Amino acid sequence: MLEPGEEHGGRWLRELGAVALMRLLTGPDPGPGPLTGAGPERIAGYRRRAALAEPARDLE
């Protein structure tokens, strides 16, 4: 879901942790609050990719 070197995604991962970040990206839209620094279009892209993630498959 996150590509190496993604500034915003990497910061969110460090600050929020993996589980909380996935909850924010796959749950109801939290608004701009916790996902700071990226515009609505970029956040929508992260949310689309998160919706397609299948951790068991993706980590093989």
JSON list of N, CA and C in Angstrom, two decimals:
[
{"chain": "A", "resi": 1, "resn": "MET", "atom": "N", "xyz": [0.81, -1.17, 0.00]},
{"chain": "A", "resi": 1, "resn": "MET", "atom": "CA", "xyz": [0.00, 0.00, 0.00]},
{"chain": "A", "resi": 1, "resn": "MET", "atom": "C", "xyz": [0.87, 1.26, 0.00]},
{"chain": "A", "resi": 2, "resn": "LEU", "atom": "N", "xyz": [1.96, 1.24, 0.75]},
{"chain": "A", "resi": 2, "resn": "LEU", "atom": "CA", "xyz": [2.90, 2.36, 0.75]},
{"chain": "A", "resi": 2, "resn": "LEU", "atom": "C", "xyz": [4.13, 1.96, -0.05]},
{"chain": "A", "resi": 3, "resn": "GLU", "atom": "N", "xyz": [4.61, 2.88, -0.82]},
{"chain": "A", "resi": 3, "resn": "GLU", "atom": "CA", "xyz": [5.83, 2.65, -1.60]},
{"chain": "A", "resi": 3, "resn": "GLU", "atom": "C", "xyz": [7.03, 3.19, -0.83]},
{"chain": "A", "resi": 4, "resn": "PRO", "atom": "N", "xyz": [8.19, 2.57, -0.97]},
{"chain": "A", "resi": 4, "resn": "PRO", "atom": "CA", "xyz": [9.39, 3.09, -0.31]},
{"chain": "A", "resi": 4, "resn": "PRO", "atom": "C", "xyz": [9.62, 4.55, -0.68]},
{"chain": "A", "resi": 5, "resn": "GLY", "atom": "N", "xyz": [9.94, 5.34, 0.31]},
{"chain": "A", "resi": 5, "resn": "GLY", "atom": "CA", "xyz": [10.24, 6.74, 0.08]},
{"chain": "A", "resi": 5, "resn": "GLY", "atom": "C", "xyz": [9.05, 7.67, 0.10]},
{"chain": "A", "resi": 6, "resn": "GLU", "atom": "N", "xyz": [7.84, 7.15, 0.32]},
{"chain": "A", "resi": 6, "resn": "GLU", "atom": "CA", "xyz": [6.67, 8.02, 0.38]},
{"chain": "A", "resi": 6, "resn": "GLU", "atom": "C", "xyz": [6.73, 8.83, 1.67]},
{"chain": "A", "resi": 7, "resn": "GLU", "atom": "N", "xyz": [6.89, 10.12, 1.53]},
{"chain": "A", "resi": 7, "resn": "GLU", "atom": "CA", "xyz": [7.09, 10.99, 2.68]},
{"chain": "A", "resi": 7, "resn": "GLU", "atom": "C", "xyz": [5.91, 10.97, 3.64]},
{"chain": "A", "resi": 8, "resn": "HIS", "atom": "N", "xyz": [4.72, 11.23, 3.13]},
{"chain": "A", "resi": 8, "resn": "HIS", "atom": "CA", "xyz": [3.55, 11.32, 4.00]},
{"chain": "A", "resi": 8, "resn": "HIS", "atom": "C", "xyz": [3.19, 9.97, 4.60]},
{"chain": "A", "resi": 9, "resn": "GLY", "atom": "N", "xyz": [3.11, 8.95, 3.76]},
{"chain": "A", "resi": 9, "resn": "GLY", "atom": "CA", "xyz": [2.77, 7.61, 4.25]},
{"chain": "A", "resi": 9, "resn": "GLY", "atom": "C", "xyz": [3.77, 7.10, 5.27]},
{"chain": "A", "resi": 10, "resn": "GLY", "atom": "N", "xyz": [5.04, 7.34, 5.05]},
{"chain": "A", "resi": 10, "resn": "GLY", "atom": "CA", "xyz": [6.07, 6.92, 5.99]},
{"chain": "A", "resi": 10, "resn": "GLY", "atom": "C", "xyz": [5.94, 7.63, 7.33]},
{"chain": "A", "resi": 11, "resn": "ARG", "atom": "N", "xyz": [5.66, 8.91, 7.29]},
{"chain": "A", "resi": 11, "resn": "ARG", "atom": "CA", "xyz": [5.50, 9.67, 8.54]},
{"chain": "A", "resi": 11, "resn": "ARG", "atom": "C", "xyz": [4.28, 9.17, 9.30]},
{"chain": "A", "resi": 12, "resn": "TRP", "atom": "N", "xyz": [3.17, 8.97, 8.58]},
{"chain": "A", "resi": 12, "resn": "TRP", "atom": "CA", "xyz": [1.96, 8.46, 9.25]},
{"chain": "A", "resi": 12, "resn": "TRP", "atom": "C", "xyz": [2.23, 7.10, 9.88]},
{"chain": "A", "resi": 13, "resn": "LEU", "atom": "N", "xyz": [2.96, 6.26, 9.18]},
{"chain": "A", "resi": 13, "resn": "LEU", "atom": "CA", "xyz": [3.28, 4.92, 9.69]},
{"chain": "A", "resi": 13, "resn": "LEU", "atom": "C", "xyz": [4.10, 5.03, 10.97]},
{"chain": "A", "resi": 14, "resn": "ARG", "atom": "N", "xyz": [5.11, 5.90, 10.98]},
{"chain": "A", "resi": 14, "resn": "ARG", "atom": "CA", "xyz": [5.93, 6.10, 12.18]},
{"chain": "A", "resi": 14, "resn": "ARG", "atom": "C", "xyz": [5.11, 6.66, 13.33]},
{"chain": "A", "resi": 15, "resn": "GLU", "atom": "N", "xyz": [4.28, 7.66, 13.04]},
{"chain": "A", "resi": 15, "resn": "GLU", "atom": "CA", "xyz": [3.54, 8.35, 14.10]},
{"chain": "A", "resi": 15, "resn": "GLU", "atom": "C", "xyz": [2.35, 7.56, 14.63]},
{"chain": "A", "resi": 16, "resn": "LEU", "atom": "N", "xyz": [1.65, 6.86, 13.74]},
{"chain": "A", "resi": 16, "resn": "LEU", "atom": "CA", "xyz": [0.40, 6.20, 14.11]},
{"chain": "A", "resi": 16, "resn": "LEU", "atom": "C", "xyz": [0.53, 4.70, 14.34]},
{"chain": "A", "resi": 17, "resn": "GLY", "atom": "N", "xyz": [1.50, 4.08, 13.69]},
{"chain": "A", "resi": 17, "resn": "GLY", "atom": "CA", "xyz": [1.62, 2.63, 13.70]},
{"chain": "A", "resi": 17, "resn": "GLY", "atom": "C", "xyz": [0.80, 2.02, 12.58]},
{"chain": "A", "resi": 18, "resn": "ALA", "atom": "N", "xyz": [1.15, 0.80, 12.21]},
{"chain": "A", "resi": 18, "resn": "ALA", "atom": "CA", "xyz": [0.54, 0.15, 11.05]},
{"chain": "A", "resi": 18, "resn": "ALA", "atom": "C", "xyz": [-0.95, -0.10, 11.23]},
{"chain": "A", "resi": 19, "resn": "VAL", "atom": "N", "xyz": [-1.35, -0.60, 12.39]},
{"chain": "A", "resi": 19, "resn": "VAL", "atom": "CA", "xyz": [-2.76, -0.95, 12.61]},
{"chain": "A", "resi": 19, "resn": "VAL", "atom": "C", "xyz": [-3.64, 0.30, 12.57]},
{"chain": "A", "resi": 20, "resn": "ALA", "atom": "N", "xyz": [-3.23, 1.34, 13.29]},
{"chain": "A", "resi": 20, "resn": "ALA", "atom": "CA", "xyz": [-4.03, 2.57, 13.32]},
{"chain": "A", "resi": 20, "resn": "ALA", "atom": "C", "xyz": [-4.10, 3.21, 11.93]},
{"chain": "A", "resi": 21, "resn": "LEU", "atom": "N", "xyz": [-2.99, 3.19, 11.20]},
{"chain": "A", "resi": 21, "resn": "LEU", "atom": "CA", "xyz": [-2.99, 3.77, 9.86]},
{"chain": "A", "resi": 21, "resn": "LEU", "atom": "C", "xyz": [-3.95, 3.02, 8.95]},
{"chain": "A", "resi": 22, "resn": "MET", "atom": "N", "xyz": [-3.91, 1.69, 8.99]},
{"chain": "A", "resi": 22, "resn": "MET", "atom": "CA", "xyz": [-4.84, 0.91, 8.15]},
{"chain": "A", "resi": 22, "resn": "MET", "atom": "C", "xyz": [-6.29, 1.18, 8.54]},
{"chain": "A", "resi": 23, "resn": "ARG", "atom": "N", "xyz": [-6.56, 1.31, 9.83]},
{"chain": "A", "resi": 23, "resn": "ARG", "atom": "CA", "xyz": [-7.93, 1.63, 10.26]},
{"chain": "A", "resi": 23, "resn": "ARG", "atom": "C", "xyz": [-8.38, 2.97, 9.71]},
{"chain": "A", "resi": 24, "resn": "LEU", "atom": "N", "xyz": [-7.49, 3.95, 9.74]},
{"chain": "A", "resi": 24, "resn": "LEU", "atom": "CA", "xyz": [-7.84, 5.27, 9.22]},
{"chain": "A", "resi": 24, "resn": "LEU", "atom": "C", "xyz": [-8.08, 5.23, 7.72]},
{"chain": "A", "resi": 25, "resn": "LEU", "atom": "N", "xyz": [-7.29, 4.44, 7.02]},
{"chain": "A", "resi": 25, "resn": "LEU", "atom": "CA", "xyz": [-7.40, 4.41, 5.56]},
{"chain": "A", "resi": 25, "resn": "LEU", "atom": "C", "xyz": [-8.51, 3.50, 5.05]},
{"chain": "A", "resi": 26, "resn": "THR", "atom": "N", "xyz": [-8.94, 2.54, 5.85]},
{"chain": "A", "resi": 26, "resn": "THR", "atom": "CA", "xyz": [-9.98, 1.61, 5.39]},
{"chain": "A", "resi": 26, "resn": "THR", "atom": "C", "xyz": [-11.32, 1.86, 6.05]},
{"chain": "A", "resi": 27, "resn": "GLY", "atom": "N", "xyz": [-11.36, 2.66, 7.09]},
{"chain": "A", "resi": 27, "resn": "GLY", "atom": "CA", "xyz": [-12.62, 2.95, 7.77]},
{"chain": "A", "resi": 27, "resn": "GLY", "atom": "C", "xyz": [-13.28, 4.19, 7.19]},
{"chain": "A", "resi": 28, "resn": "PRO", "atom": "N", "xyz": [-14.26, 4.70, 7.92]},
{"chain": "A", "resi": 28, "resn": "PRO", "atom": "CA", "xyz": [-14.92, 5.95, 7.47]},
{"chain": "A", "resi": 28, "resn": "PRO", "atom": "C", "xyz": [-13.88, 7.07, 7.34]},
{"chain": "A", "resi": 29, "resn": "ASP", "atom": "N", "xyz": [-14.10, 7.95, 6.40]},
{"chain": "A", "resi": 29, "resn": "ASP", "atom": "CA", "xyz": [-13.16, 9.05, 6.15]},
{"chain": "A", "resi": 29, "resn": "ASP", "atom": "C", "xyz": [-13.01, 9.89, 7.41]},
{"chain": "A", "resi": 30, "resn": "PRO", "atom": "N", "xyz": [-11.79, 9.95, 7.98]},
{"chain": "A", "resi": 30, "resn": "PRO", "atom": "CA", "xyz": [-11.59, 10.71, 9.22]},
{"chain": "A", "resi": 30, "resn": "PRO", "atom": "C", "xyz": [-11.44, 12.21, 8.98]},
{"chain": "A", "resi": 31, "resn": "GLY", "atom": "N", "xyz": [-11.49, 12.64, 7.74]},
{"chain": "A", "resi": 31, "resn": "GLY", "atom": "CA", "xyz": [-11.23, 14.04, 7.44]},
{"chain": "A", "resi": 31, "resn": "GLY", "atom": "C", "xyz": [-9.74, 14.28, 7.48]},
{"chain": "A", "resi": 32, "resn": "PRO", "atom": "N", "xyz": [-9.32, 15.53, 7.44]},
{"chain": "A", "resi": 32, "resn": "PRO", "atom": "CA", "xyz": [-7.90, 15.83, 7.34]},
{"chain": "A", "resi": 32, "resn": "PRO", "atom": "C", "xyz": [-7.13, 15.68, 8.65]},
{"chain": "A", "resi": 33, "resn": "GLY", "atom": "N", "xyz": [-7.81, 15.54, 9.77]},
{"chain": "A", "resi": 33, "resn": "GLY", "atom": "CA", "xyz": [-7.17, 15.52, 11.08]},
{"chain": "A", "resi": 33, "resn": "GLY", "atom": "C", "xyz": [-5.87, 14.74, 11.19]},
{"chain": "A", "resi": 34, "resn": "PRO", "atom": "N", "xyz": [-5.94, 13.41, 11.32]},
{"chain": "A", "resi": 34, "resn": "PRO", "atom": "CA", "xyz": [-4.71, 12.66, 11.59]},
{"chain": "A", "resi": 34, "resn": "PRO", "atom": "C", "xyz": [-3.81, 12.46, 10.37]},
{"chain": "A", "resi": 35, "resn": "LEU", "atom": "N", "xyz": [-4.34, 12.63, 9.18]},
{"chain": "A", "resi": 35, "resn": "LEU", "atom": "CA", "xyz": [-3.55, 12.40, 7.96]},
{"chain": "A", "resi": 35, "resn": "LEU", "atom": "C", "xyz": [-3.11, 13.73, 7.37]},
{"chain": "A", "resi": 36, "resn": "THR", "atom": "N", "xyz": [-2.22, 14.39, 8.08]},
{"chain": "A", "resi": 36, "resn": "THR", "atom": "CA", "xyz": [-1.80, 15.74, 7.70]},
{"chain": "A", "resi": 36, "resn": "THR", "atom": "C", "xyz": [-0.72, 15.71, 6.62]},
{"chain": "A", "resi": 37, "resn": "GLY", "atom": "N", "xyz": [-0.64, 16.79, 5.87]},
{"chain": "A", "resi": 37, "resn": "GLY", "atom": "CA", "xyz": [0.44, 16.98, 4.92]},
{"chain": "A", "resi": 37, "resn": "GLY", "atom": "C", "xyz": [0.13, 16.58, 3.50]},
{"chain": "A", "resi": 38, "resn": "ALA", "atom": "N", "xyz": [-0.91, 15.81, 3.27]},
{"chain": "A", "resi": 38, "resn": "ALA", "atom": "CA", "xyz": [-1.26, 15.38, 1.92]},
{"chain": "A", "resi": 38, "resn": "ALA", "atom": "C", "xyz": [-2.63, 15.95, 1.56]},
{"chain": "A", "resi": 39, "resn": "GLY", "atom": "N", "xyz": [-2.81, 16.23, 0.29]},
{"chain": "A", "resi": 39, "resn": "GLY", "atom": "CA", "xyz": [-4.08, 16.76, -0.17]},
{"chain": "A", "resi": 39, "resn": "GLY", "atom": "C", "xyz": [-5.14, 15.67, -0.29]},
{"chain": "A", "resi": 40, "resn": "PRO", "atom": "N", "xyz": [-6.38, 16.08, -0.50]},
{"chain": "A", "resi": 40, "resn": "PRO", "atom": "CA", "xyz": [-7.49, 15.13, -0.59]},
{"chain": "A", "resi": 40, "resn": "PRO", "atom": "C", "xyz": [-7.31, 14.08, -1.69]},
{"chain": "A", "resi": 41, "resn": "GLU", "atom": "N", "xyz": [-6.75, 14.47, -2.82]},
{"chain": "A", "resi": 41, "resn": "GLU", "atom": "CA", "xyz": [-6.56, 13.50, -3.91]},
{"chain": "A", "resi": 41, "resn": "GLU", "atom": "C", "xyz": [-5.54, 12.43, -3.54]},
{"chain": "A", "resi": 42, "resn": "ARG", "atom": "N", "xyz": [-4.48, 12.84, -2.91]},
{"chain": "A", "resi": 42, "resn": "ARG", "atom": "CA", "xyz": [-3.45, 11.87, -2.49]},
{"chain": "A", "resi": 42, "resn": "ARG", "atom": "C", "xyz": [-4.00, 10.93, -1.42]},
{"chain": "A", "resi": 43, "resn": "ILE", "atom": "N", "xyz": [-4.73, 11.48, -0.46]},
{"chain": "A", "resi": 43, "resn": "ILE", "atom": "CA", "xyz": [-5.33, 10.63, 0.58]},
{"chain": "A", "resi": 43, "resn": "ILE", "atom": "C", "xyz": [-6.32, 9.66, -0.04]},
{"chain": "A", "resi": 44, "resn": "ALA", "atom": "N", "xyz": [-7.09, 10.12, -1.01]},
{"chain": "A", "resi": 44, "resn": "ALA", "atom": "CA", "xyz": [-8.04, 9.23, -1.70]},
{"chain": "A", "resi": 44, "resn": "ALA", "atom": "C", "xyz": [-7.28, 8.09, -2.39]},
{"chain": "A", "resi": 45, "resn": "GLY", "atom": "N", "xyz": [-6.13, 8.37, -2.94]},
{"chain": "A", "resi": 45, "resn": "GLY", "atom": "CA", "xyz": [-5.31, 7.32, -3.56]},
{"chain": "A", "resi": 45, "resn": "GLY", "atom": "C", "xyz": [-4.83, 6.29, -2.55]},
{"chain": "A", "resi": 46, "resn": "TYR", "atom": "N", "xyz": [-4.38, 6.77, -1.39]},
{"chain": "A", "resi": 46, "resn": "TYR", "atom": "CA", "xyz": [-3.98, 5.84, -0.33]},
{"chain": "A", "resi": 46, "resn": "TYR", "atom": "C", "xyz": [-5.17, 4.98, 0.10]},
{"chain": "A", "resi": 47, "resn": "ARG", "atom": "N", "xyz": [-6.34, 5.61, 0.21]},
{"chain": "A", "resi": 47, "resn": "ARG", "atom": "CA", "xyz": [-7.54, 4.87, 0.63]},
{"chain": "A", "resi": 47, "resn": "ARG", "atom": "C", "xyz": [-7.93, 3.81, -0.41]},
{"chain": "A", "resi": 48, "resn": "ARG", "atom": "N", "xyz": [-7.79, 4.13, -1.68]},
{"chain": "A", "resi": 48, "resn": "ARG", "atom": "CA", "xyz": [-8.10, 3.14, -2.73]},
{"chain": "A", "resi": 48, "resn": "ARG", "atom": "C", "xyz": [-7.15, 1.95, -2.64]},
{"chain": "A", "resi": 49, "resn": "ARG", "atom": "N", "xyz": [-5.87, 2.23, -2.47]},
{"chain": "A", "resi": 49, "resn": "ARG", "atom": "CA", "xyz": [-4.89, 1.14, -2.36]},
{"chain": "A", "resi": 49, "resn": "ARG", "atom": "C", "xyz": [-5.11, 0.32, -1.10]},
{"chain": "A", "resi": 50, "resn": "ALA", "atom": "N", "xyz": [-5.44, 0.99, 0.01]},
{"chain": "A", "resi": 50, "resn": "ALA", "atom": "CA", "xyz": [-5.67, 0.27, 1.27]},
{"chain": "A", "resi": 50, "resn": "ALA", "atom": "C", "xyz": [-6.88, -0.66, 1.15]},
{"chain": "A", "resi": 51, "resn": "ALA", "atom": "N", "xyz": [-7.90, -0.23, 0.42]},
{"chain": "A", "resi": 51, "resn": "ALA", "atom": "CA", "xyz": [-9.09, -1.06, 0.25]},
{"chain": "A", "resi": 51, "resn": "ALA", "atom": "C", "xyz": [-8.78, -2.35, -0.50]},
{"chain": "A", "resi": 52, "resn": "LEU", "atom": "N", "xyz": [-7.75, -2.34, -1.32]},
{"chain": "A", "resi": 52, "resn": "LEU", "atom": "CA", "xyz": [-7.38, -3.53, -2.10]},
{"chain": "A", "resi": 52, "resn": "LEU", "atom": "C", "xyz": [-6.37, -4.42, -1.38]},
{"chain": "A", "resi": 53, "resn": "ALA", "atom": "N", "xyz": [-5.85, -3.96, -0.25]},
{"chain": "A", "resi": 53, "resn": "ALA", "atom": "CA", "xyz": [-4.83, -4.73, 0.46]},
{"chain": "A", "resi": 53, "resn": "ALA", "atom": "C", "xyz": [-5.41, -6.00, 1.07]},
{"chain": "A", "resi": 54, "resn": "GLU", "atom": "N", "xyz": [-4.65, -7.06, 0.95]},
{"chain": "A", "resi": 54, "resn": "GLU", "atom": "CA", "xyz": [-4.95, -8.34, 1.61]},
{"chain": "A", "resi": 54, "resn": "GLU", "atom": "C", "xyz": [-3.66, -8.75, 2.32]},
{"chain": "A", "resi": 55, "resn": "PRO", "atom": "N", "xyz": [-3.53, -8.40, 3.61]},
{"chain": "A", "resi": 55, "resn": "PRO", "atom": "CA", "xyz": [-2.25, -8.60, 4.31]},
{"chain": "A", "resi": 55, "resn": "PRO", "atom": "C", "xyz": [-1.68, -10.01, 4.20]},
{"chain": "A", "resi": 56, "resn": "ALA", "atom": "N", "xyz": [-2.49, -11.04, 4.37]},
{"chain": "A", "resi": 56, "resn": "ALA", "atom": "CA", "xyz": [-1.96, -12.41, 4.30]},
{"chain": "A", "resi": 56, "resn": "ALA", "atom": "C", "xyz": [-1.35, -12.68, 2.93]},
{"chain": "A", "resi": 57, "resn": "ARG", "atom": "N", "xyz": [-2.01, -12.26, 1.89]},
{"chain": "A", "resi": 57, "resn": "ARG", "atom": "CA", "xyz": [-1.51, -12.45, 0.53]},
{"chain": "A", "resi": 57, "resn": "ARG", "atom": "C", "xyz": [-0.32, -11.54, 0.25]},
{"chain": "A", "resi": 58, "resn": "ASP", "atom": "N", "xyz": [-0.45, -10.28, 0.65]},
{"chain": "A", "resi": 58, "resn": "ASP", "atom": "CA", "xyz": [0.57, -9.29, 0.31]},
{"chain": "A", "resi": 58, "resn": "ASP", "atom": "C", "xyz": [1.90, -9.51, 1.02]},
{"chain": "A", "resi": 59, "resn": "LEU", "atom": "N", "xyz": [1.89, -10.21, 2.16]},
{"chain": "A", "resi": 59, "resn": "LEU", "atom": "CA", "xyz": [3.12, -10.43, 2.91]},
{"chain": "A", "resi": 59, "resn": "LEU", "atom": "C", "xyz": [3.79, -11.77, 2.61]},
{"chain": "A", "resi": 60, "resn": "GLU", "atom": "N", "xyz": [3.26, -12.52, 1.67]},
{"chain": "A", "resi": 60, "resn": "GLU", "atom": "CA", "xyz": [3.89, -13.80, 1.30]},
{"chain": "A", "resi": 60, "resn": "GLU", "atom": "C", "xyz": [5.16, -13.57, 0.53]}
]
